Short mmCIF file of C-alpha atoms in Angstrom, two decimals:
data_model
loop_
_atom_site.label_atom_id
_atom_site.label_comp_id
_atom_site.label_asym_id
_atom_site.label_seq_id
_atom_site.Cartn_x
_atom_site.Cartn_y
_atom_site.Cartn_z
CA MET A 1 0.00 0.00 0.00
CA ASN A 2 2.78 2.45 0.94
CA ALA A 3 4.64 1.78 -2.31
CA THR A 4 1.48 2.08 -4.41
CA TYR A 5 0.62 5.54 -3.11
CA GLN A 6 4.11 6.83 -2.38
CA PHE A 7 3.75 9.26 -5.30
CA LEU A 8 0.96 11.02 -3.37
CA LEU A 9 3.09 11.43 -0.27
CA ASP A 10 6.00 12.69 -2.36
CA LYS A 11 3.77 15.19 -4.13
CA ILE A 12 2.42 16.56 -0.83
CA GLN A 13 5.94 16.77 0.63
CA ARG A 14 7.24 18.69 -2.39
CA LYS A 15 4.36 21.12 -2.18
CA LEU A 16 4.88 21.79 1.52
CA SER A 17 8.68 21.98 1.37
CA GLY A 18 8.51 25.01 -0.88
CA TRP A 19 7.27 27.05 2.07
CA ASN A 20 9.21 28.25 5.06
CA ALA A 21 6.93 27.11 7.88
CA ASN A 22 8.75 29.26 10.41
CA SER A 23 7.59 32.38 8.61
CA LEU A 24 3.93 31.45 9.07
CA SER A 25 1.76 31.73 12.15
CA MET A 26 0.09 28.66 13.64
CA ALA A 27 -3.10 29.55 11.81
CA GLY A 28 -1.15 29.97 8.58
CA ARG A 29 0.52 26.58 8.91
CA ILE A 30 -2.84 24.93 9.60
CA THR A 31 -4.41 26.60 6.56
CA LEU A 32 -1.51 25.64 4.28
CA ALA A 33 -1.41 22.01 5.41
CA LYS A 34 -5.16 21.57 5.09
CA ALA A 35 -5.27 23.13 1.62
CA VAL A 36 -2.48 20.91 0.28
CA ILE A 37 -3.63 17.69 1.93
CA ALA A 38 -7.24 18.25 0.83
CA ALA A 39 -6.53 19.23 -2.77
CA ILE A 40 -4.00 16.69 -4.01
CA PRO A 41 -5.23 13.19 -3.06
CA ASN A 42 -8.98 13.69 -3.44
CA TYR A 43 -9.52 11.48 -6.50
CA PHE A 44 -7.35 8.62 -5.28
CA MET A 45 -8.71 8.52 -1.74
CA GLN A 46 -12.38 7.93 -2.52
CA THR A 47 -12.33 4.15 -2.76
CA ALA A 48 -9.35 2.90 -0.75
CA LEU A 49 -8.11 3.02 2.81
CA LEU A 50 -5.04 5.21 2.54
CA PRO A 51 -2.55 6.27 5.25
CA LEU A 52 -4.59 9.45 5.76
CA LYS A 53 -7.25 7.41 7.50
CA GLU A 54 -9.51 10.15 8.87
CA HIS A 55 -9.60 12.00 5.56
CA ASN A 56 -10.50 8.80 3.77
CA LYS A 57 -13.26 8.04 6.29
CA ALA A 58 -14.84 11.38 5.47
CA PHE A 59 -15.01 10.43 1.78
CA LEU A 60 -16.52 7.02 2.58
CA CYS A 61 -19.06 8.54 5.00
CA LYS A 62 -20.11 10.96 2.28
CA LEU A 63 -20.45 8.08 -0.18
CA GLY A 64 -22.46 6.00 2.30
CA PHE A 65 -24.77 8.92 3.02
CA ARG A 66 -25.44 9.34 -0.70
CA VAL A 67 -26.28 5.64 -1.03
CA LEU A 68 -29.00 6.18 1.59
CA THR A 69 -30.37 9.50 0.35
CA ARG A 70 -30.07 9.54 -3.45
CA ARG A 71 -32.52 6.89 -4.50
CA GLY A 72 -33.41 7.28 -8.16
CA GLU A 73 -29.86 7.87 -9.30
CA LEU A 74 -28.66 4.96 -11.43
CA TRP A 75 -25.45 4.16 -9.54
CA VAL A 76 -27.29 4.22 -6.18
CA ASP A 77 -30.11 1.98 -7.40
CA ILE A 78 -27.59 -0.53 -8.82
CA LEU A 79 -25.64 -0.71 -5.55
CA ARG A 80 -28.77 -1.02 -3.40
CA GLU A 81 -30.19 -3.77 -5.61
CA LYS A 82 -26.90 -5.67 -5.91
CA TYR A 83 -26.23 -5.67 -2.17
CA HIS A 84 -29.87 -5.98 -1.01
CA VAL A 85 -30.13 -2.67 0.81
CA GLY A 86 -33.87 -2.65 1.39
CA ASP A 87 -34.34 -1.02 4.78
CA PHE A 88 -34.90 2.70 5.19
CA ILE A 89 -31.76 2.96 7.35
CA PRO A 90 -30.10 -0.48 7.56
CA ASP A 91 -28.22 -1.29 10.76
CA SER A 92 -25.56 -3.13 8.74
CA VAL A 93 -24.69 -3.93 5.12
CA VAL A 94 -24.00 -7.30 3.49
CA ILE A 95 -20.37 -7.81 2.53
CA GLY A 96 -20.24 -11.41 1.12
CA ASN A 97 -18.91 -11.42 -2.45
CA CYS A 98 -18.59 -7.69 -3.00
CA SER A 99 -16.37 -5.01 -4.49
CA PHE A 100 -13.52 -3.35 -2.60
CA LEU A 101 -15.54 -0.12 -2.45
CA TRP A 102 -18.52 -1.83 -0.79
CA ARG A 103 -16.25 -3.71 1.61
CA SER A 104 -14.68 -0.38 2.66
CA LEU A 105 -18.15 1.06 3.26
CA ALA A 106 -19.08 -1.96 5.37
CA LYS A 107 -16.02 -1.47 7.58
CA ILE A 108 -17.05 2.05 8.58
CA TRP A 109 -20.84 1.52 8.60
CA ASP A 110 -20.78 1.49 12.40
CA GLU A 111 -19.51 5.07 12.22
CA ILE A 112 -22.04 6.19 9.60
CA ARG A 113 -25.14 4.73 11.27
CA PRO A 114 -24.96 6.65 14.60
CA ASN A 115 -24.54 9.96 12.77
CA ILE A 116 -27.71 9.88 10.70
CA TYR A 117 -31.32 10.32 11.75
CA VAL A 118 -34.77 10.55 10.21
CA SER A 119 -36.12 14.03 9.49
CA ILE A 120 -39.86 13.69 9.98
CA ARG A 121 -42.19 14.80 7.19
CA ASP A 122 -45.32 12.60 6.92
CA GLY A 123 -44.10 10.14 9.58
CA LYS A 124 -45.68 7.14 7.83
CA ARG A 125 -42.65 4.85 7.53
CA THR A 126 -40.61 5.82 10.59
CA SER A 127 -40.89 3.65 13.70
CA PHE A 128 -41.88 5.79 16.67
CA TRP A 129 -39.97 3.69 19.20
CA PHE A 130 -36.99 2.20 17.35
CA GLU A 131 -35.83 4.72 14.73
CA ASP A 132 -33.50 7.60 15.60
CA TRP A 133 -35.69 10.62 14.72
CA ILE A 134 -34.82 12.87 17.68
CA PRO A 135 -31.06 13.48 17.24
CA GLU A 136 -30.43 14.52 20.86
CA LEU A 137 -32.15 11.46 22.37
CA GLY A 138 -31.81 8.46 20.11
CA PRO A 139 -34.55 5.77 19.92
CA LEU A 140 -37.47 6.56 22.23
CA TRP A 141 -37.79 3.06 23.68
CA GLN A 142 -34.85 4.07 25.91
CA HIS A 143 -36.96 6.90 27.39
CA LYS A 144 -40.25 5.16 28.16
CA LYS A 145 -41.70 5.25 31.64
CA LEU A 146 -40.85 2.31 33.89
CA GLY A 147 -43.32 -0.57 33.79
CA VAL A 148 -45.11 0.62 30.64
CA MET A 149 -45.66 -1.80 27.75
CA ILE A 150 -45.06 -0.03 24.43
CA PRO A 151 -46.93 -0.70 21.15
CA ASN A 152 -43.99 -1.76 18.94
CA GLU A 153 -45.90 -1.24 15.68
CA TRP A 154 -46.37 2.51 16.11
CA LYS A 155 -45.22 4.83 13.37
CA VAL A 156 -44.57 8.50 14.13
CA ALA A 157 -47.72 9.43 12.19
CA ASP A 158 -49.81 7.34 14.64
CA VAL A 159 -49.31 9.77 17.54
CA VAL A 160 -50.71 12.96 16.02
CA THR A 161 -54.21 14.40 16.20
CA ASN A 162 -56.51 15.23 13.29
CA ASN A 163 -55.22 18.82 13.55
CA HIS A 164 -51.67 17.60 12.83
CA ASP A 165 -50.43 18.28 16.37
CA TRP A 166 -48.82 15.83 18.78
CA ASN A 167 -51.27 13.73 20.77
CA TRP A 168 -49.91 14.83 24.15
CA GLU A 169 -52.53 12.89 26.10
CA VAL A 170 -51.20 9.63 24.65
CA LEU A 171 -47.53 10.60 24.82
CA ASP A 172 -47.82 11.54 28.51
CA LYS A 173 -48.77 7.94 29.31
CA PHE A 174 -45.65 6.41 27.78
CA LEU A 175 -42.72 8.86 27.92
CA THR A 176 -40.63 10.65 30.52
CA PRO A 177 -40.94 14.45 30.93
CA ASN A 178 -37.48 14.97 29.42
CA ALA A 179 -38.46 13.04 26.28
CA LEU A 180 -41.64 15.11 25.97
CA LEU A 181 -39.59 18.33 26.07
CA HIS A 182 -37.51 17.06 23.15
CA ILE A 183 -40.57 15.97 21.17
CA SER A 184 -42.12 19.42 21.58
CA ASN A 185 -39.19 20.73 19.54
CA ILE A 186 -40.00 18.42 16.59
CA CYS A 187 -42.53 19.55 14.00
CA PRO A 188 -45.45 17.04 14.01
CA PRO A 189 -45.93 14.88 10.87
CA ASN A 190 -47.99 16.35 8.07
CA PRO A 191 -49.04 14.45 4.90
CA PHE A 192 -48.60 17.54 2.71
CA VAL A 193 -44.83 17.94 3.04
CA GLY A 194 -43.61 14.70 1.46
CA GLU A 195 -42.02 11.53 2.82
CA ASP A 196 -39.60 11.24 5.72
CA ASN A 197 -35.99 11.63 4.69
CA ILE A 198 -32.54 10.95 6.08
CA ALA A 199 -30.36 13.75 7.46
CA TRP A 200 -26.90 14.07 8.96
CA LYS A 201 -26.80 14.96 12.64
CA GLY A 202 -25.69 18.53 13.30
CA ALA A 203 -26.55 19.79 9.80
CA LYS A 204 -29.07 22.67 10.06
CA GLU A 205 -29.97 24.86 7.13
CA GLY A 206 -29.12 28.47 7.73
CA ALA A 207 -27.85 27.87 11.24
CA ILE A 208 -24.36 29.10 11.93
CA ALA A 209 -22.22 26.03 12.55
CA ILE A 210 -20.25 26.14 15.77
CA TRP A 211 -16.95 26.36 13.87
CA GLU A 212 -18.14 29.59 12.24
CA HIS A 213 -18.75 31.04 15.69
CA ILE A 214 -15.31 29.86 16.82
CA TRP A 215 -13.44 31.50 13.94
CA ALA A 216 -15.45 34.70 14.49
CA LEU A 217 -14.44 34.94 18.16
CA LYS A 218 -12.72 38.20 19.10
CA CYS A 219 -9.70 36.61 20.69
CA PRO A 220 -6.18 35.48 19.64
CA GLN A 221 -5.92 32.75 17.01
CA ARG A 222 -4.31 30.35 19.49
CA VAL A 223 -7.47 30.58 21.63
CA ARG A 224 -9.70 29.87 18.63
CA ASN A 225 -7.56 26.84 17.72
CA PHE A 226 -7.80 25.58 21.30
CA ILE A 227 -11.60 25.94 21.44
CA TRP A 228 -11.88 24.10 18.13
CA LEU A 229 -9.83 21.21 19.52
CA ALA A 230 -11.96 21.21 22.68
CA CYS A 231 -15.15 20.92 20.60
CA ARG A 232 -13.69 17.88 18.90
CA GLY A 233 -12.48 16.36 22.17
CA LYS A 234 -8.87 16.38 20.95
CA ILE A 235 -7.21 18.13 23.91
CA LEU A 236 -4.54 15.92 25.47
CA THR A 237 -6.22 15.38 28.79
CA ASN A 238 -5.36 12.24 30.75
CA GLU A 239 -8.48 10.63 29.33
CA GLU A 240 -7.26 11.23 25.77
CA ARG A 241 -3.67 10.26 26.64
CA PHE A 242 -4.98 7.03 28.16
CA ARG A 243 -6.97 6.33 25.00
CA ARG A 244 -3.82 6.82 22.91
CA GLY A 245 -1.74 4.59 25.17
CA LEU A 246 0.46 7.44 26.42
CA THR A 247 -0.38 6.89 30.10
CA ASN A 248 -1.92 4.20 32.29
CA ASN A 249 -3.80 6.65 34.50
CA GLU A 250 -6.75 8.74 33.29
CA ALA A 251 -7.47 10.38 36.65
CA CYS A 252 -7.25 14.14 37.19
CA GLY A 253 -3.79 15.16 38.39
CA LEU A 254 -5.13 18.03 40.51
CA CYS A 255 -8.29 16.90 42.28
CA GLY A 256 -7.97 13.13 41.87
CA ALA A 257 -11.30 12.75 40.05
CA HIS A 258 -11.73 9.39 38.37
CA GLN A 259 -11.49 10.76 34.82
CA GLU A 260 -9.79 13.87 33.48
CA SER A 261 -12.07 14.62 30.52
CA VAL A 262 -12.24 17.84 28.48
CA LEU A 263 -15.37 18.91 30.38
CA HIS A 264 -13.69 18.21 33.73
CA VAL A 265 -10.63 20.26 32.78
CA LEU A 266 -12.56 23.26 31.47
CA ARG A 267 -15.52 23.36 33.87
CA ASP A 268 -15.80 20.81 36.65
CA CYS A 269 -12.35 20.63 38.26
CA ARG A 270 -12.13 22.35 41.65
CA MET A 271 -10.03 25.38 40.62
CA ILE A 272 -11.76 26.33 37.37
CA LYS A 273 -15.17 25.72 38.94
CA SER A 274 -14.48 28.47 41.46
CA VAL A 275 -13.69 30.84 38.57
CA TRP A 276 -16.96 30.05 36.79
CA ARG A 277 -18.95 30.52 39.99
CA GLU A 278 -17.48 33.99 40.23
CA MET A 279 -18.39 34.85 36.62
CA VAL A 280 -21.78 33.17 36.11
CA ALA A 281 -24.89 34.58 37.79
CA PRO A 282 -26.22 32.27 40.55
CA ALA A 283 -29.58 31.86 38.77
CA LYS A 284 -27.82 30.50 35.66
CA GLN A 285 -25.34 28.19 37.36
CA GLY A 286 -27.74 25.23 37.48
CA VAL A 287 -27.94 25.06 33.69
CA PHE A 288 -24.30 26.09 33.19
CA PHE A 289 -22.94 23.16 35.21
CA SER A 290 -25.41 20.54 33.94
CA LEU A 291 -24.89 20.63 30.16
CA SER A 292 -22.85 18.09 28.20
CA LEU A 293 -19.57 19.21 26.63
CA ILE A 294 -20.95 20.06 23.18
CA GLU A 295 -24.10 21.68 24.59
CA TRP A 296 -21.98 23.69 27.03
CA LEU A 297 -19.50 24.92 24.42
CA ASN A 298 -22.23 25.64 21.88
CA ALA A 299 -24.38 27.61 24.33
CA ASN A 300 -21.49 29.82 25.46
CA ILE A 301 -19.55 30.25 22.22
CA CYS A 302 -22.69 31.16 20.29
CA SER A 303 -23.73 33.80 22.85
CA SER A 304 -23.42 37.36 21.56
CA VAL A 305 -24.45 39.15 24.76
CA LYS A 306 -22.09 41.63 26.37
CA PHE A 307 -20.39 40.63 29.61
CA ASN A 308 -21.69 42.94 32.33
CA ASN A 309 -20.61 46.52 31.48
CA GLU A 310 -17.48 45.52 29.58
CA ASP A 311 -16.68 46.21 25.93
CA PHE A 312 -16.28 42.51 25.13
CA SER A 313 -18.87 39.77 24.74
CA TRP A 314 -19.43 36.74 26.93
CA CYS A 315 -18.25 34.35 24.20
CA SER A 316 -14.86 36.11 24.08
CA ILE A 317 -14.16 36.08 27.81
CA PHE A 318 -15.52 32.51 28.06
CA SER A 319 -13.08 31.27 25.39
CA ILE A 320 -10.11 33.09 26.90
CA VAL A 321 -10.85 31.75 30.39
CA CYS A 322 -10.96 28.20 28.96
CA TRP A 323 -7.58 28.76 27.32
CA PHE A 324 -5.92 30.09 30.45
CA ALA A 325 -7.47 27.33 32.56
CA TRP A 326 -5.75 24.81 30.30
CA LYS A 327 -2.45 26.69 30.36
CA GLN A 328 -2.45 27.02 34.12
CA ARG A 329 -3.33 23.37 34.61
CA ASN A 330 -0.35 22.32 32.49
CA ASP A 331 1.92 24.71 34.39
CA LEU A 332 0.76 23.28 37.72
CA VAL A 333 1.04 19.63 36.67
CA PHE A 334 4.30 19.72 34.73
CA ASN A 335 6.20 22.70 36.19
CA GLY A 336 4.89 22.88 39.74
CA GLY A 337 3.52 26.39 39.23
CA LEU A 338 1.93 28.22 42.14
CA GLN A 339 -0.70 30.31 40.37
CA GLU A 340 -4.09 30.77 42.00
CA ALA A 341 -7.53 30.58 40.43
CA TRP A 342 -7.81 34.37 40.49
CA ASP A 343 -4.82 34.61 38.14
CA ILE A 344 -6.96 33.04 35.45
CA LEU A 345 -9.67 35.64 35.96
CA ASP A 346 -7.36 38.65 36.08
CA THR A 347 -5.26 37.62 33.07
CA SER A 348 -8.33 36.71 31.02
CA PHE A 349 -9.90 40.11 31.62
CA ILE A 350 -6.67 41.84 30.55
CA TRP A 351 -6.60 39.84 27.32
CA ALA A 352 -10.30 40.37 26.59
CA ARG A 353 -10.03 44.14 27.10
CA HIS A 354 -6.90 44.27 24.97
CA VAL A 355 -8.54 42.38 22.08
CA ALA A 356 -11.66 44.57 22.39
CA GLY A 357 -9.47 47.62 21.82
CA VAL A 358 -9.32 49.08 25.32
CA GLY A 359 -5.77 50.31 25.93
CA HIS A 360 -4.62 48.89 22.60
CA SER A 361 -1.79 51.30 21.83
CA ARG A 362 -0.48 49.67 18.67
CA SER A 363 -3.78 49.68 16.80
CA LYS A 364 -4.41 53.35 17.56
CA GLN A 365 -8.09 52.60 17.86
CA SER A 366 -10.75 54.01 20.11
CA ASN A 367 -14.30 52.88 20.82
CA ASN A 368 -17.05 55.33 19.95
CA SER A 369 -20.68 54.82 20.86
CA ARG A 370 -23.41 56.17 18.65
CA ALA A 371 -27.12 56.26 19.29
CA ILE A 372 -29.47 54.88 16.65
CA ALA A 373 -33.15 55.84 16.58
CA VAL A 374 -35.25 52.67 16.31
CA LYS A 375 -39.02 52.40 16.10
CA TRP A 376 -41.72 49.94 15.08
CA ASN A 377 -43.14 50.84 11.67
CA LEU A 378 -46.77 50.42 10.66
CA PRO A 379 -47.41 48.10 7.71
CA PRO A 380 -48.91 49.60 4.53
CA VAL A 381 -52.68 49.98 4.30
CA ASN A 382 -54.43 46.63 3.70
CA TRP A 383 -51.33 44.78 4.89
CA ILE A 384 -50.79 42.90 8.15
CA LYS A 385 -47.58 42.81 10.19
CA LEU A 386 -46.29 39.75 12.03
CA ASN A 387 -43.51 40.19 14.60
CA THR A 388 -41.81 36.97 15.74
CA ASP A 389 -39.13 36.10 18.27
CA GLY A 390 -37.53 33.20 20.13
CA ALA A 391 -36.37 33.27 23.75
CA TRP A 392 -34.18 31.11 25.99
CA ASP A 393 -34.89 30.72 29.70
CA SER A 394 -31.46 30.74 31.35
CA THR A 395 -32.78 29.24 34.60
CA THR A 396 -34.31 26.14 32.99
CA GLY A 397 -32.47 25.88 29.66
CA ILE A 398 -35.83 25.72 27.85
CA ASP A 399 -36.53 27.57 24.60
CA LYS A 400 -39.73 29.51 23.92
CA ALA A 401 -41.28 31.12 20.84
CA GLY A 402 -43.98 33.66 20.20
CA GLY A 403 -45.23 36.58 18.19
CA VAL A 404 -47.98 39.11 17.55
CA ILE A 405 -50.11 40.05 14.54
CA ARG A 406 -51.15 43.72 14.08
CA ASN A 407 -52.99 45.67 11.43
CA SER A 408 -52.01 48.84 9.57
CA GLU A 409 -53.14 50.96 12.54
CA GLY A 410 -50.99 49.05 15.01
CA ALA A 411 -53.94 47.35 16.73
CA TRP A 412 -53.52 43.90 18.27
CA LEU A 413 -55.22 41.21 16.15
CA ALA A 414 -53.76 38.05 17.67
CA GLY A 415 -50.82 36.80 19.70
CA TYR A 416 -49.39 33.33 20.25
CA ASN A 417 -46.58 31.51 22.03
CA ARG A 418 -45.37 28.02 22.71
CA LEU A 419 -42.91 26.11 24.85
CA VAL A 420 -40.37 24.82 22.32
CA GLY A 421 -38.53 22.57 24.78
CA VAL A 422 -34.89 21.49 24.62
CA SER A 423 -33.67 23.11 21.44
CA SER A 424 -31.63 26.08 20.21
CA ILE A 425 -32.50 29.75 19.86
CA TYR A 426 -32.31 29.31 16.08
CA ASN A 427 -34.97 26.59 16.19
CA ALA A 428 -37.10 28.68 18.56
CA GLU A 429 -37.02 31.50 16.00
CA LEU A 430 -38.15 29.04 13.32
CA TRP A 431 -41.05 27.88 15.48
CA ALA A 432 -42.11 31.49 16.04
CA ILE A 433 -42.20 32.09 12.28
CA PHE A 434 -43.99 28.80 11.53
CA ASP A 435 -46.70 29.38 14.14
CA GLY A 436 -47.12 33.00 13.04
CA LEU A 437 -47.46 32.11 9.35
CA THR A 438 -49.92 29.33 10.17
CA LEU A 439 -52.04 31.65 12.31
CA ALA A 440 -52.01 34.46 9.71
CA TRP A 441 -53.07 32.04 6.96
CA ASN A 442 -55.90 30.61 9.07
CA MET A 443 -57.11 34.18 9.77
CA ASN A 444 -57.36 34.73 5.98
CA PHE A 445 -54.64 37.41 5.80
CA ARG A 446 -53.08 37.38 2.33
CA ARG A 447 -50.65 40.31 2.49
CA LEU A 448 -48.13 39.88 5.27
CA VAL A 449 -44.96 41.64 6.42
CA VAL A 450 -42.85 39.55 8.81
CA ASP A 451 -40.42 41.32 11.16
CA CYS A 452 -37.65 39.22 12.71
CA ASP A 453 -34.52 40.32 14.60
CA ASN A 454 -32.44 37.36 13.38
CA ALA A 455 -30.71 38.70 10.26
CA ARG A 456 -29.32 35.34 9.16
CA LEU A 457 -32.72 33.67 9.37
CA VAL A 458 -34.35 36.47 7.38
CA LYS A 459 -31.70 36.02 4.69
CA LEU A 460 -32.36 32.28 4.56
CA LEU A 461 -36.14 32.60 4.32
CA LYS A 462 -35.86 35.03 1.42
CA ILE A 463 -34.14 32.31 -0.64
CA VAL A 464 -35.68 29.20 0.96
CA ASN A 465 -37.01 27.98 -2.42
CA GLU A 466 -33.48 27.98 -3.81
CA VAL A 467 -31.85 25.76 -1.16
CA ALA A 468 -32.15 22.07 -0.30
CA VAL A 469 -34.15 21.53 2.88
CA THR A 470 -33.76 18.60 5.31
CA SER A 471 -35.27 20.18 8.44
CA SER A 472 -38.93 19.18 8.80
CA LEU A 473 -39.78 22.54 10.38
CA LEU A 474 -38.16 24.50 7.56
CA ALA A 475 -39.95 22.27 5.05
CA ARG A 476 -43.29 23.19 6.65
CA ILE A 477 -42.40 26.89 6.49
CA LYS A 478 -41.44 26.47 2.83
CA GLU A 479 -44.81 24.83 2.11
CA LEU A 480 -46.62 27.73 3.80
CA LEU A 481 -44.68 30.36 1.84
CA ASN A 482 -45.53 28.68 -1.47
CA ARG A 483 -49.27 29.14 -0.94
CA ASP A 484 -51.28 31.78 -2.74
CA TRP A 485 -50.37 34.89 -0.74
CA ILE A 486 -47.70 37.58 -0.48
CA VAL A 487 -45.21 37.34 2.40
CA LYS A 488 -42.32 39.77 2.82
CA PHE A 489 -39.54 39.27 5.38
CA GLN A 490 -37.49 42.08 6.84
CA HIS A 491 -34.87 42.31 9.55
CA VAL A 492 -35.45 44.70 12.45
CA PHE A 493 -33.45 45.58 15.55
CA ARG A 494 -34.43 44.02 18.86
CA GLU A 495 -35.72 47.38 20.12
CA ALA A 496 -38.41 47.28 17.41
CA ASN A 497 -39.41 43.74 18.32
CA LEU A 498 -40.10 44.07 22.06
CA VAL A 499 -43.74 43.00 21.96
CA ALA A 500 -42.92 39.69 20.25
CA ASP A 501 -40.03 39.12 22.65
CA SER A 502 -42.29 39.67 25.66
CA VAL A 503 -45.02 37.39 24.27
CA ALA A 504 -42.48 34.60 23.72
CA LYS A 505 -41.18 34.88 27.29
CA MET A 506 -44.76 34.55 28.61
CA SER A 507 -45.06 30.96 27.31
CA ASN A 508 -46.84 28.71 29.78
CA PRO A 509 -44.56 25.82 30.84
CA ASN A 510 -47.61 23.62 31.45
CA HIS A 511 -49.19 24.18 28.03
CA ARG A 512 -48.44 21.81 25.14
CA GLY A 513 -48.41 23.16 21.60
CA VAL A 514 -49.23 26.68 20.48
CA ARG A 515 -51.25 28.94 22.81
CA LEU A 516 -53.36 31.72 21.26
CA LEU A 517 -53.79 35.16 22.87
CA ASP A 518 -56.89 36.85 21.47
CA ASN A 519 -56.36 40.00 23.52
CA CYS A 520 -53.24 41.90 24.44
CA PRO A 521 -52.09 41.05 28.01
CA PRO A 522 -52.39 44.16 30.21
CA VAL A 523 -48.69 44.15 31.00
CA LEU A 524 -47.87 44.59 27.29
CA ARG A 525 -50.24 47.48 26.56
CA PRO A 526 -47.69 50.26 27.28
CA ILE A 527 -45.17 48.67 24.88
CA LEU A 528 -47.88 48.16 22.27
CA GLU A 529 -48.93 51.81 22.57
CA VAL A 530 -45.34 53.04 22.12
CA ASP A 531 -45.14 51.00 18.92
CA ARG A 532 -48.50 52.23 17.64
CA LEU A 533 -47.56 55.88 18.15
CA GLY A 534 -44.23 55.36 16.39
CA LYS A 535 -42.18 56.57 19.34
CA VAL A 536 -38.43 56.22 19.01
CA ARG A 537 -36.33 53.92 21.18
CA THR A 538 -32.58 54.47 21.41
CA ARG A 539 -30.18 51.72 20.44
CA ILE A 540 -26.54 52.18 21.47
CA SER A 541 -24.18 50.89 18.82
CA LYS A 542 -20.49 50.66 19.65
CA SER A 543 -18.20 51.04 16.69
CA ARG A 544 -14.45 51.05 16.57
CA VAL A 545 -12.87 53.80 14.51
CA LEU A 546 -9.33 54.87 13.87
CA ALA A 547 -8.08 57.48 16.33
#
């Protein structure tokens, strides 16, 4: 094998040797290596296990995913027929007398299968109990109530009402409260949006992937690289060193905990935990210390809120604290350093302020604040305006969605909200738009302006007919938009969306599905009146300009 593909290794080496690596930063070296390694061997690596094992696995996973999802294409139909792939998502594939390509796919099928799930559309062929259709939970038979006998033959479509909503009365009898919270985040089956399809876990149309948030962090490149490695679980903790055979002890070297995992190092070890308790508000600590590694990193890295009264955001200071926690731990373990937990906090704040531009002498920059006049605008005559928003309850970790419909005079026509459950703020925003569009259609409004304060989501919905859709919720929104009416989306600042934000936060935790508000709640009338009169609210925008 080495001799057969030696020409590839030689070609990569020649390409890399023409550069002086010492003249490039760490980020530059990473970019160069990835570009060369990705570009040269692509054709040759698709059907054989080469020395670059992980890269090759990615090609085979992509090929396996296409075999499952591209029925109707000639090459896929031939392979499925030849190797008897009849199941919707087979647990294994036959290898018998087969080609080298198929044998390679069979070897990594155990890595493909756990990373795919069913995106529910009509729900007619997906097993309710045994298929993986809730990515965060896995098969629901693992989450049934103790002592309950489950009907094995159920399909997902069998647990919805005639109004195409979940049959909560039935679900309550069989499933745990945590499972119900996850189901509330899934769009119920509907026969008008096509058949169930297969999707890759973590792929969400229009959502900013976590790596995009990482590379957008306002912090040094070394910190971004570190956070990226943490997300992939590649930091050399004792757990990882034990897995690689570099040590025979995976316990924490500082507190003696049984396992020194990435999450233990960055959050749960005694020293760093005291730092987080100092930084995180007491009301939010319950959720902060209970999330899994990926949920924890995603929730904090994707947060754009400012940290207290500082000029930097929470995601920046969070990432820098993680970096210094790792540095200090290594100094303590390997060099016998004597730093205290407060050193992490003090040094992290200095770095965060420096990166934000405070006291940055070399950049010659200064921060200027400017006030922007923001107000809610009436829709044109004979048009209706829908304001939507999603909200996240920091004390429970539960997402909510809601919105309000008003006429061209600013009068309240209808409001709505729902408990989305365990989800993401992006998905909560989608639910708010879906429920709002459904309500507006049912109220026979045919000219609609939709205001949303999520600029990326507005951009996606304007071109939703031009992109491939795997999300069942986005597919339902797409179906609504293609009906016979006019819907215009526009982005607004949060200050012009306060009514929708307040309605979303008022979601009843004991109510399943969408809840309609025929009349404006008294507590919202002052905000509604400010909007109706077109009064200006001030938005402070901080911009950095050259001194």
